[in-house]
Amino acid sequence: MKTAFVGLPCDIEALRKIEALVDQEWKKNLNLQIGLFCRENWAYTCFRALVEDDFGVKLNDVDKFDIKKKNIIAYINGEKREIPLEKSKPYVRIGCQVCIDFTAELADVSIGAVGTPPKWSTVITRSKKGQELVDKAAKEGYIELKPIEEVKPGVSLIRKIADEKKKENLAEANRRNKIGITPLHIKTLGEKNLEKIKKAAEGKDFFALERDVIDAGACISCGACEAVCPDHCVKVIDQRPELSNECSKEKCFECYLACPRTSLPQLLFEEMIFNGTKLVQGIGKCLNIYAARAADTHIHEKGQDGGVVTALLTYALDKGIIDEVISVGKGPEPWKPTPYVSTVANDLKRHSGTIYSHSTSIPKLRYKE
Ligand SMILES: Cc1cc2nc3c(=O)[nH]c(=O)nc-3n(C[C@H](O)[C@H](O)[C@H](O)COP(=O)(O)OP(=O)(O)OC[C@H]3O[C@@H](n4cnc5c(N)ncnc54)[C@H](O)[C@@H]3O)c2cc1C
Ligand code: SF4
Ligand code: SF4
Ligand code: SF4
């Protein structure tokens, strides 16, 4: 089974840690990681409170959400309601406030809106595998592709936002450090020795994870801890990992090791995964940056931006490069993000578009039902 995963930069960080450090049967299936750009995010309940309680917009009535310039925009029957992003700041997850990755710097392919005109997607290829997928999908007519230099606003805006995010959130990490709540992942970004990372995790069980990450306000509810627990005893409930059974394995520290907030040897992962690629300041290691859009008019129209995530994965499914995709669609509650497994292109299309709040999707790689 070959699985593609669509997620946010922090999801991809967690998956790279699992790939490098944790022994899991299911990780052998993970074949392709597509990362979305992300400036900040909200828990579903907070996003709903902002939109419904503060701005009187019923989630059920909204056809599409978008973020443009300084506003969250809700489209309702062709009308626009604007919610200033500034008003959403108090609702941003506290774990997001120490996140320094805007462009999914560890993904095979990163995709976002910033940098290209409306109804185009910005595509950053980072690994050889990601480049090959993009090249073939373009050659076989699934996507239209041009160098980012041919469109406006281009790379300078991506870099500006990426730099702003890094600066703002490093300052917050520094502030927390001064009051004794150290965001551990920031301290290890330059660590090149995996054995040291392992050694530092030794003997640290779920209670240590709770102390060092969850209660320290650094957890981003990625669910890596849930996905790796050999005893199946961790579950993320309402954004918080909880023990559902007794943590009984002796000398087990898998959850602590997998967590992208206990350590994140970013430079080492870049060397391991993207060896030989160029570094673009603020954006990370990459092979190429493009403006792209889906060639299929239905995928393009329904897509959040250029529909490129859906078009690339449709190509990969059609050609048997992958067998399934784990991505995020709407759940039973309006605009509640929910992870789904798609094995056919029609399911993928159903889940295209952006849902602006957080989904704990990683456990879906292990628990399909
Ligand atoms: C929370 C969030 C914040 C974002 N912030 C930015 C930003 O600041 N700047 C920027 O340029 N781009 C941002 N994006 C990315 C942007 O909204 C588009 O997803 C991206 O441009 C791809 O568009 P597309 O038309 O190519 O994708 P489509 O073909 O429409 O496919 C979208 C894909 O995203 C998946 N998806 C939808 N919601 C979620 C979710 N909550 N979590 C994980 N996957 C999801 C879908 O399953 C689908 O596979 C953000 C996305 C999310 C989910
Ligand atoms: S931690 Fe928050 S800001 Fe960072 S990538 Fe994840 S959802 Fe986005
Ligand atoms: S504690 Fe669990 S859910 Fe939270 S960041 Fe770490 S691995 Fe992810
Ligand atoms: S058994 Fe291991 S992975 Fe599971 S909660 Fe305990 S320490 Fe964490």
GROMACS .gro file of C-alpha atoms and ligand atoms in nm:
model
  446
    1MET     CA    1   0.000   0.000   0.000
    2LYS     CA    2   0.138   0.344  -0.098
    3THR     CA    3  -0.016   0.633   0.091
    4ALA     CA    4  -0.001   1.008   0.026
    5PHE     CA    5  -0.065   1.247   0.315
    6VAL     CA    6  -0.187   1.608   0.290
    7GLY     CA    7  -0.121   1.817   0.597
    8LEU     CA    8   0.007   2.134   0.756
    9PRO     CA    9   0.377   2.209   0.814
   10CYS     CA   10   0.358   2.077   1.172
   11ASP     CA   11   0.204   1.747   1.054
   12ILE     CA   12   0.492   1.700   0.813
   13GLU     CA   13   0.745   1.777   1.091
   14ALA     CA   14   0.586   1.502   1.303
   15LEU     CA   15   0.590   1.252   1.015
   16ARG     CA   16   0.957   1.321   0.940
   17LYS     CA   17   1.036   1.253   1.307
   18ILE     CA   18   0.845   0.926   1.295
   19GLU     CA   19   1.021   0.828   0.969
   20ALA     CA   20   1.364   0.891   1.121
   21LEU     CA   21   1.321   0.780   1.479
   22VAL     CA   22   1.024   0.558   1.557
   23ASP     CA   23   0.969   0.196   1.461
   24GLN     CA   24   0.615   0.167   1.319
   25GLU     CA   25   0.476  -0.084   1.071
   26TRP     CA   26   0.236   0.170   0.913
   27LYS     CA   27   0.508   0.421   0.830
   28LYS     CA   28   0.637   0.191   0.553
   29ASN     CA   29   0.326   0.285   0.351
   30LEU     CA   30   0.391   0.657   0.365
   31ASN     CA   31   0.502   0.746   0.015
   32LEU     CA   32   0.436   1.114  -0.045
   33GLN     CA   33   0.391   1.415   0.183
   34ILE     CA   34   0.217   1.726   0.054
   35GLY     CA   35   0.240   2.023   0.289
   36LEU     CA   36   0.014   2.330   0.281
   37PHE     CA   37   0.136   2.679   0.366
   38CYS     CA   38   0.012   2.790   0.709
   39ARG     CA   39   0.052   3.122   0.890
   40GLU     CA   40  -0.164   3.030   1.193
   41ASN     CA   41  -0.455   2.807   1.286
   42TRP     CA   42  -0.748   2.770   1.522
   43ALA     CA   43  -0.918   2.487   1.707
   44TYR     CA   44  -1.258   2.420   1.549
   45THR     CA   45  -1.450   2.536   1.857
   46CYS     CA   46  -1.256   2.864   1.860
   47PHE     CA   47  -1.301   2.923   1.487
   48ARG     CA   48  -1.674   2.862   1.530
   49ALA     CA   49  -1.689   3.101   1.827
   50LEU     CA   50  -1.512   3.371   1.623
   51VAL     CA   51  -1.731   3.335   1.316
   52GLU     CA   52  -2.069   3.264   1.477
   53ASP     CA   53  -2.060   3.434   1.818
   54ASP     CA   54  -1.836   3.734   1.746
   55PHE     CA   55  -1.942   3.804   1.386
   56GLY     CA   56  -2.292   3.654   1.370
   57VAL     CA   57  -2.214   3.441   1.061
   58LYS     CA   58  -2.371   3.093   1.069
   59LEU     CA   59  -2.115   2.833   0.959
   60ASN     CA   60  -2.396   2.637   0.793
   61ASP     CA   61  -2.464   2.927   0.555
   62VAL     CA   62  -2.104   2.967   0.435
   63ASP     CA   63  -2.015   2.831   0.087
   64LYS     CA   64  -1.640   2.901   0.106
   65PHE     CA   65  -1.383   3.054   0.340
   66ASP     CA   66  -1.069   3.227   0.222
   67ILE     CA   67  -0.796   3.441   0.376
   68LYS     CA   68  -0.693   3.739   0.170
   69LYS     CA   69  -0.467   4.018   0.285
   70LYS     CA   70  -0.579   4.098   0.637
   71ASN     CA   71  -0.922   3.929   0.641
   72ILE     CA   72  -1.091   3.594   0.677
   73ILE     CA   73  -1.359   3.607   0.407
   74ALA     CA   74  -1.684   3.408   0.431
   75TYR     CA   75  -1.869   3.372   0.098
   76ILE     CA   76  -2.245   3.336   0.144
   77ASN     CA   77  -2.467   3.313  -0.167
   78GLY     CA   78  -2.222   3.526  -0.364
   79GLU     CA   79  -2.200   3.789  -0.085
   80LYS     CA   80  -1.880   3.849   0.115
   81ARG     CA   81  -1.849   3.888   0.494
   82GLU     CA   82  -1.506   3.997   0.613
   83ILE     CA   83  -1.360   3.912   0.953
   84PRO     CA   84  -1.039   4.105   1.026
   85LEU     CA   85  -0.757   3.856   1.095
   86GLU     CA   86  -0.657   4.077   1.386
   87LYS     CA   87  -0.981   3.976   1.563
   88SER     CA   88  -0.887   3.609   1.529
   89LYS     CA   89  -0.553   3.651   1.710
   90PRO     CA   90  -0.687   3.574   2.061
   91TYR     CA   91  -0.826   3.247   1.922
   92VAL     CA   92  -0.502   3.125   1.755
   93ARG     CA   93  -0.385   2.801   1.919
   94ILE     CA   94  -0.106   2.864   2.169
   95GLY     CA   95   0.100   2.585   2.012
   96CYS     CA   96   0.085   2.773   1.679
   97GLN     CA   97   0.239   3.078   1.844
   98VAL     CA   98   0.580   2.904   1.863
   99CYS     CA   99   0.566   2.752   1.513
  100ILE     CA  100   0.824   2.890   1.270
  101ASP     CA  101   0.737   2.702   0.949
  102PHE     CA  102   0.515   2.883   0.697
  103THR     CA  103   0.587   2.683   0.379
  104ALA     CA  104   0.602   2.321   0.503
  105GLU     CA  105   0.980   2.312   0.476
  106LEU     CA  106   1.002   1.934   0.518
  107ALA     CA  107   0.734   1.829   0.264
  108ASP     CA  108   0.802   1.658  -0.069
  109VAL     CA  109   0.590   1.928  -0.232
  110SER     CA  110   0.461   2.243  -0.056
  111ILE     CA  111   0.152   2.422  -0.188
  112GLY     CA  112  -0.011   2.753  -0.094
  113ALA     CA  113  -0.172   3.066  -0.230
  114VAL     CA  114   0.075   3.336  -0.133
  115GLY     CA  115   0.301   3.438  -0.423
  116THR     CA  116   0.063   3.373  -0.714
  117PRO     CA  117  -0.250   3.546  -0.858
  118PRO     CA  118  -0.606   3.440  -0.762
  119LYS     CA  119  -0.703   3.086  -0.875
  120TRP     CA  120  -0.338   2.983  -0.909
  121SER     CA  121  -0.140   2.781  -0.653
  122THR     CA  122   0.220   2.832  -0.552
  123VAL     CA  123   0.407   2.502  -0.574
  124ILE     CA  124   0.747   2.437  -0.415
  125THR     CA  125   0.918   2.111  -0.510
  126ARG     CA  126   1.168   1.997  -0.250
  127SER     CA  127   1.244   1.624  -0.288
  128LYS     CA  128   1.331   1.443  -0.613
  129LYS     CA  129   1.012   1.239  -0.568
  130GLY     CA  130   0.804   1.558  -0.542
  131GLN     CA  131   0.972   1.709  -0.849
  132GLU     CA  132   0.909   1.397  -1.054
  133LEU     CA  133   0.540   1.399  -0.962
  134VAL     CA  134   0.499   1.765  -1.059
  135ASP     CA  135   0.691   1.720  -1.387
  136LYS     CA  136   0.490   1.415  -1.491
  137ALA     CA  137   0.153   1.565  -1.393
  138ALA     CA  138   0.238   1.870  -1.605
  139LYS     CA  139   0.362   1.661  -1.898
  140GLU     CA  140   0.048   1.446  -1.897
  141GLY     CA  141  -0.183   1.746  -1.888
  142TYR     CA  142  -0.314   1.732  -1.528
  143ILE     CA  143  -0.168   2.069  -1.429
  144GLU     CA  144  -0.056   2.387  -1.602
  145LEU     CA  145   0.282   2.503  -1.477
  146LYS     CA  146   0.497   2.814  -1.511
  147PRO     CA  147   0.803   2.947  -1.328
  148ILE     CA  148   0.702   3.173  -1.039
  149GLU     CA  149   0.914   3.453  -1.194
  150GLU     CA  150   0.645   3.490  -1.464
  151VAL     CA  151   0.372   3.592  -1.217
  152LYS     CA  152   0.319   3.856  -0.950
  153PRO     CA  153   0.361   3.903  -0.654
  154GLY     CA  154   0.614   3.616  -0.664
  155VAL     CA  155   0.873   3.478  -0.424
  156SER     CA  156   0.939   3.806  -0.238
  157LEU     CA  157   0.594   3.795  -0.076
  158ILE     CA  158   0.631   3.429   0.028
  159ARG     CA  159   0.963   3.514   0.187
  160LYS     CA  160   0.821   3.823   0.358
  161ILE     CA  161   0.540   3.627   0.525
  162ALA     CA  162   0.766   3.334   0.610
  163ASP     CA  163   1.018   3.573   0.770
  164GLU     CA  164   0.745   3.759   0.961
  165LYS     CA  165   0.614   3.431   1.102
  166LYS     CA  166   0.961   3.316   1.205
  167LYS     CA  167   1.045   3.651   1.367
  168GLU     CA  168   0.717   3.686   1.556
  169ASN     CA  169   0.709   3.327   1.681
  170LEU     CA  170   1.079   3.310   1.772
  171ALA     CA  171   1.020   3.620   1.983
  172GLU     CA  172   0.730   3.442   2.156
  173ALA     CA  173   0.949   3.132   2.210
  174ASN     CA  174   1.213   3.358   2.363
  175ARG     CA  175   0.957   3.523   2.587
  176ARG     CA  176   0.839   3.180   2.709
  177ASN     CA  177   1.197   3.067   2.760
  178LYS     CA  178   1.264   3.366   2.989
  179ILE     CA  179   0.977   3.264   3.216
  180GLY     CA  180   1.095   2.903   3.225
  181ILE     CA  181   0.855   2.746   2.971
  182THR     CA  182   1.107   2.644   2.705
  183PRO     CA  183   0.970   2.537   2.365
  184LEU     CA  184   1.203   2.239   2.328
  185HIS     CA  185   1.176   2.203   1.950
  186ILE     CA  186   1.330   2.548   1.895
  187LYS     CA  187   1.635   2.450   2.101
  188THR     CA  188   1.711   2.150   1.878
  189LEU     CA  189   1.666   2.295   1.527
  190GLY     CA  190   2.044   2.276   1.462
  191GLU     CA  191   2.102   1.937   1.628
  192LYS     CA  192   2.267   1.700   1.378
  193ASN     CA  193   2.303   1.389   1.593
  194LEU     CA  194   1.999   1.158   1.597
  195GLU     CA  195   2.150   0.951   1.880
  196LYS     CA  196   2.150   1.262   2.100
  197ILE     CA  197   1.782   1.321   2.019
  198LYS     CA  198   1.705   0.960   2.116
  199LYS     CA  199   1.913   0.979   2.433
  200ALA     CA  200   1.733   1.296   2.544
  201ALA     CA  201   1.398   1.117   2.509
  202GLU     CA  202   1.501   0.802   2.696
  203GLY     CA  203   1.294   0.730   3.005
  204LYS     CA  204   1.039   1.000   2.921
  205ASP     CA  205   0.688   0.858   2.910
  206PHE     CA  206   0.349   1.017   2.848
  207PHE     CA  207   0.361   1.204   3.180
  208ALA     CA  208   0.685   1.370   3.073
  209LEU     CA  209   0.522   1.459   2.740
  210GLU     CA  210   0.232   1.609   2.930
  211ARG     CA  211   0.468   1.817   3.144
  212ASP     CA  212   0.713   1.927   2.870
  213VAL     CA  213   0.476   1.986   2.579
  214ILE     CA  214   0.103   1.964   2.652
  215ASP     CA  215   0.086   2.161   2.976
  216ALA     CA  216   0.369   2.385   2.849
  217GLY     CA  217   0.144   2.517   2.571
  218ALA     CA  218   0.351   2.376   2.283
  219CYS     CA  219   0.124   2.091   2.171
  220ILE     CA  220  -0.022   2.132   1.823
  221SER     CA  221  -0.258   1.831   1.843
  222CYS     CA  222  -0.090   1.655   1.552
  223GLY     CA  223  -0.169   1.313   1.700
  224ALA     CA  224   0.178   1.165   1.643
  225CYS     CA  225   0.173   1.046   2.006
  226GLU     CA  226  -0.157   0.867   1.941
  227ALA     CA  227  -0.029   0.713   1.617
  228VAL     CA  228   0.285   0.558   1.767
  229CYS     CA  229   0.175   0.430   2.108
  230PRO     CA  230   0.238   0.051   2.112
  231ASP     CA  231  -0.036   0.009   2.375
  232HIS     CA  232  -0.296   0.221   2.188
  233CYS     CA  233  -0.343   0.422   2.502
  234VAL     CA  234  -0.320   0.783   2.378
  235LYS     CA  235  -0.609   0.965   2.212
  236VAL     CA  236  -0.634   1.330   2.111
  237ILE     CA  237  -0.969   1.448   2.242
  238ASP     CA  238  -1.077   1.805   2.165
  239GLN     CA  239  -0.721   1.898   2.066
  240ARG     CA  240  -0.563   1.752   2.383
  241PRO     CA  241  -0.382   1.417   2.397
  242GLU     CA  242  -0.521   1.209   2.684
  243LEU     CA  243  -0.435   0.866   2.824
  244SER     CA  244  -0.728   0.634   2.757
  245ASN     CA  245  -0.556   0.329   2.913
  246GLU     CA  246  -0.282   0.298   3.163
  247CYS     CA  247   0.059   0.377   3.014
  248SER     CA  248   0.197   0.039   3.108
  249LYS     CA  249   0.484  -0.038   2.872
  250GLU     CA  250   0.807  -0.043   3.064
  251LYS     CA  251   1.085   0.181   2.940
  252CYS     CA  252   0.868   0.309   2.656
  253PHE     CA  253   0.922   0.662   2.530
  254GLU     CA  254   0.780   0.637   2.178
  255CYS     CA  255   0.529   0.920   2.220
  256TYR     CA  256   0.796   1.155   2.356
  257LEU     CA  257   1.033   1.065   2.072
  258ALA     CA  258   0.771   1.109   1.797
  259CYS     CA  259   0.641   1.445   1.919
  260PRO     CA  260   0.755   1.735   1.695
  261ARG     CA  261   0.756   1.963   2.000
  262THR     CA  262   1.004   1.765   2.217
  263SER     CA  263   1.273   1.806   1.952
  264LEU     CA  264   1.300   1.894   1.583
  265PRO     CA  265   1.638   1.843   1.416
  266GLN     CA  266   1.533   2.051   1.115
  267LEU     CA  267   1.879   2.097   0.960
  268LEU     CA  268   1.954   1.728   0.982
  269PHE     CA  269   1.622   1.631   0.824
  270GLU     CA  270   1.685   1.878   0.542
  271GLU     CA  271   2.022   1.715   0.478
  272MET     CA  272   1.874   1.365   0.494
  273ILE     CA  273   1.574   1.429   0.268
  274PHE     CA  274   1.677   1.709   0.032
  275ASN     CA  275   2.048   1.643  -0.010
  276GLY     CA  276   2.196   1.868  -0.282
  277THR     CA  277   1.901   2.107  -0.321
  278LYS     CA  278   1.942   2.484  -0.292
  279LEU     CA  279   1.843   2.682   0.016
  280VAL     CA  280   1.611   2.979  -0.043
  281GLN     CA  281   1.630   3.205   0.261
  282GLY     CA  282   1.305   3.190   0.461
  283ILE     CA  283   1.149   2.925   0.237
  284GLY     CA  284   1.384   2.635   0.305
  285LYS     CA  285   1.548   2.381   0.075
  286CYS     CA  286   1.386   2.357  -0.263
  287LEU     CA  287   1.435   2.246  -0.621
  288ASN     CA  288   1.189   2.477  -0.797
  289ILE     CA  289   0.905   2.720  -0.728
  290TYR     CA  290   0.611   2.745  -0.970
  291ALA     CA  291   0.274   2.900  -1.031
  292ALA     CA  292   0.034   2.619  -1.121
  293ARG     CA  293  -0.331   2.537  -1.171
  294ALA     CA  294  -0.540   2.227  -1.241
  295ALA     CA  295  -0.614   2.165  -1.607
  296ASP     CA  296  -0.949   1.998  -1.531
  297THR     CA  297  -1.203   2.283  -1.508
  298HIS     CA  298  -1.412   2.114  -1.237
  299ILE     CA  299  -1.110   2.050  -1.012
  300HIS     CA  300  -0.988   2.404  -1.078
  301GLU     CA  301  -1.323   2.565  -1.000
  302LYS     CA  302  -1.380   2.363  -0.682
  303GLY     CA  303  -1.020   2.397  -0.559
  304GLN     CA  304  -0.929   2.649  -0.293
  305ASP     CA  305  -0.676   2.823  -0.516
  306GLY     CA  306  -0.549   2.655  -0.836
  307GLY     CA  307  -0.681   2.311  -0.733
  308VAL     CA  308  -0.328   2.177  -0.764
  309VAL     CA  309  -0.330   1.957  -0.453
  310THR     CA  310  -0.631   1.768  -0.589
  311ALA     CA  311  -0.499   1.758  -0.947
  312LEU     CA  312  -0.157   1.621  -0.844
  313LEU     CA  313  -0.309   1.353  -0.623
  314THR     CA  314  -0.565   1.262  -0.890
  315TYR     CA  315  -0.275   1.207  -1.129
  316ALA     CA  316  -0.088   0.998  -0.869
  317LEU     CA  317  -0.397   0.781  -0.804
  318ASP     CA  318  -0.479   0.744  -1.175
  319LYS     CA  319  -0.126   0.627  -1.255
  320GLY     CA  320  -0.093   0.392  -0.956
  321ILE     CA  321   0.191   0.599  -0.804
  322ILE     CA  322  -0.013   0.588  -0.484
  323ASP     CA  323  -0.307   0.372  -0.371
  324GLU     CA  324  -0.470   0.609  -0.123
  325VAL     CA  325  -0.466   0.964   0.010
  326ILE     CA  326  -0.522   1.087   0.363
  327SER     CA  327  -0.659   1.438   0.344
  328VAL     CA  328  -0.915   1.655   0.519
  329GLY     CA  329  -1.279   1.718   0.433
  330LYS     CA  330  -1.590   1.842   0.609
  331GLY     CA  331  -1.733   1.629   0.891
  332PRO     CA  332  -2.094   1.607   1.009
  333GLU     CA  333  -2.071   1.946   1.184
  334PRO     CA  334  -2.051   2.245   0.947
  335TRP     CA  335  -1.691   2.330   0.845
  336LYS     CA  336  -1.545   2.087   1.099
  337PRO     CA  337  -1.224   1.939   0.950
  338THR     CA  338  -1.222   1.561   0.947
  339PRO     CA  339  -0.955   1.326   0.807
  340TYR     CA  340  -1.061   1.091   0.526
  341VAL     CA  341  -0.900   0.814   0.324
  342SER     CA  342  -0.960   0.846  -0.053
  343THR     CA  343  -0.883   0.567  -0.295
  344VAL     CA  344  -1.059   0.711  -0.600
  345ALA     CA  345  -1.036   1.053  -0.764
  346ASN     CA  346  -1.403   1.138  -0.701
  347ASP     CA  347  -1.356   1.114  -0.323
  348LEU     CA  348  -1.052   1.337  -0.349
  349LYS     CA  349  -1.250   1.599  -0.539
  350ARG     CA  350  -1.517   1.593  -0.270
  351HIS     CA  351  -1.254   1.691  -0.012
  352SER     CA  352  -1.089   1.972  -0.209
  353GLY     CA  353  -1.091   2.328  -0.073
  354THR     CA  354  -0.958   2.463   0.257
  355ILE     CA  355  -1.117   2.418   0.598
  356TYR     CA  356  -0.968   2.678   0.829
  357SER     CA  357  -0.925   2.497   1.156
  358HIS     CA  358  -0.717   2.210   1.282
  359SER     CA  359  -0.758   1.843   1.202
  360THR     CA  360  -0.574   1.567   1.391
  361SER     CA  361  -0.502   1.354   1.084
  362ILE     CA  362  -0.184   1.157   1.157
  363PRO     CA  363  -0.359   0.877   1.354
  364LYS     CA  364  -0.556   0.804   1.034
  365LEU     CA  365  -0.234   0.661   0.889
  366ARG     CA  366  -0.252   0.387   1.150
  367TYR     CA  367  -0.625   0.361   1.222
  368LYS     CA  368  -0.807   0.369   0.890
  369GLU     CA  369  -1.157   0.325   1.037
  370LIG     C1  370  -0.542   2.588   0.827
  370LIG     C2  371  -0.485   2.631   0.695
  370LIG     C3  372  -0.417   2.752   0.687
  370LIG     C4  373  -0.362   2.794   0.566
  370LIG     N1  374  -0.294   2.912   0.561
  370LIG     C5  375  -0.239   2.953   0.446
  370LIG     C6  376  -0.168   3.078   0.440
  370LIG     O1  377  -0.154   3.148   0.540
  370LIG     N2  378  -0.116   3.116   0.319
  370LIG     C7  379  -0.129   3.037   0.206
  370LIG     O2  380  -0.079   3.074   0.100
  370LIG     N3  381  -0.195   2.919   0.210
  370LIG     C8  382  -0.250   2.877   0.326
  370LIG     N4  383  -0.317   2.757   0.330
  370LIG     C9  384  -0.321   2.672   0.208
  370LIG    C10  385  -0.433   2.713   0.112
  370LIG     O3  386  -0.552   2.743   0.183
  370LIG    C11  387  -0.464   2.598   0.013
  370LIG     O4  388  -0.490   2.480   0.082
  370LIG    C12  389  -0.350   2.575  -0.083
  370LIG     O5  390  -0.320   2.694  -0.154
  370LIG    C13  391  -0.384   2.464  -0.184
  370LIG     O6  392  -0.485   2.506  -0.267
  370LIG     P1  393  -0.531   2.415  -0.390
  370LIG     O7  394  -0.642   2.486  -0.461
  370LIG     O8  395  -0.411   2.374  -0.467
  370LIG     O9  396  -0.584   2.286  -0.312
  370LIG     P2  397  -0.717   2.199  -0.332
  370LIG    O10  398  -0.706   2.122  -0.459
  370LIG    O11  399  -0.838   2.280  -0.306
  370LIG    O12  400  -0.698   2.095  -0.212
  370LIG    C14  401  -0.691   2.137  -0.079
  370LIG    C15  402  -0.638   2.025   0.006
  370LIG    O13  403  -0.627   2.070   0.140
  370LIG    C16  404  -0.680   1.973   0.227
  370LIG     N5  405  -0.728   2.041   0.347
  370LIG    C17  406  -0.837   2.120   0.361
  370LIG     N6  407  -0.848   2.165   0.485
  370LIG    C18  408  -0.744   2.114   0.554
  370LIG    C19  409  -0.701   2.122   0.688
  370LIG     N7  410  -0.767   2.193   0.781
  370LIG     N8  411  -0.590   2.056   0.725
  370LIG    C20  412  -0.521   1.981   0.635
  370LIG     N9  413  -0.557   1.969   0.505
  370LIG    C21  414  -0.666   2.035   0.466
  370LIG    C22  415  -0.791   1.908   0.145
  370LIG    O14  416  -0.817   1.777   0.193
  370LIG    C23  417  -0.730   1.905   0.006
  370LIG    O15  418  -0.651   1.789  -0.011
  370LIG    C24  419  -0.375   2.713   0.451
  370LIG    C25  420  -0.445   2.590   0.459
  370LIG    C26  421  -0.498   2.549   0.581
  370LIG    C27  422  -0.571   2.416   0.588
  371SF4     S1  423   0.158   2.459   1.436
  371SF4    FE1  424  -0.012   2.588   1.378
  371SF4     S2  425   0.079   2.753   1.258
  371SF4    FE2  426   0.225   2.584   1.263
  371SF4     S3  427   0.184   2.467   1.081
  371SF4    FE3  428   0.070   2.373   1.249
  371SF4     S4  429  -0.133   2.463   1.236
  371SF4    FE4  430   0.004   2.595   1.116
  372SF4     S1  431   0.188   1.597   2.243
  372SF4    FE1  432   0.112   1.460   2.083
  372SF4     S2  433  -0.041   1.579   1.974
  372SF4    FE2  434   0.082   1.724   2.096
  372SF4     S3  435   0.240   1.794   1.956
  372SF4    FE3  436   0.324   1.620   2.068
  372SF4     S4  437   0.281   1.442   1.941
  372SF4    FE4  438   0.153   1.610   1.866
  373SF4     S1  439   0.302   0.324   2.631
  373SF4    FE1  440   0.473   0.443   2.547
  373SF4     S2  441   0.390   0.556   2.374
  373SF4    FE2  442   0.217   0.481   2.496
  373SF4     S3  443   0.170   0.650   2.631
  373SF4    FE3  444   0.308   0.518   2.741
  373SF4     S4  445   0.513   0.602   2.701
  373SF4    FE4  446   0.375   0.688   2.550
   0.00000   0.00000   0.00000
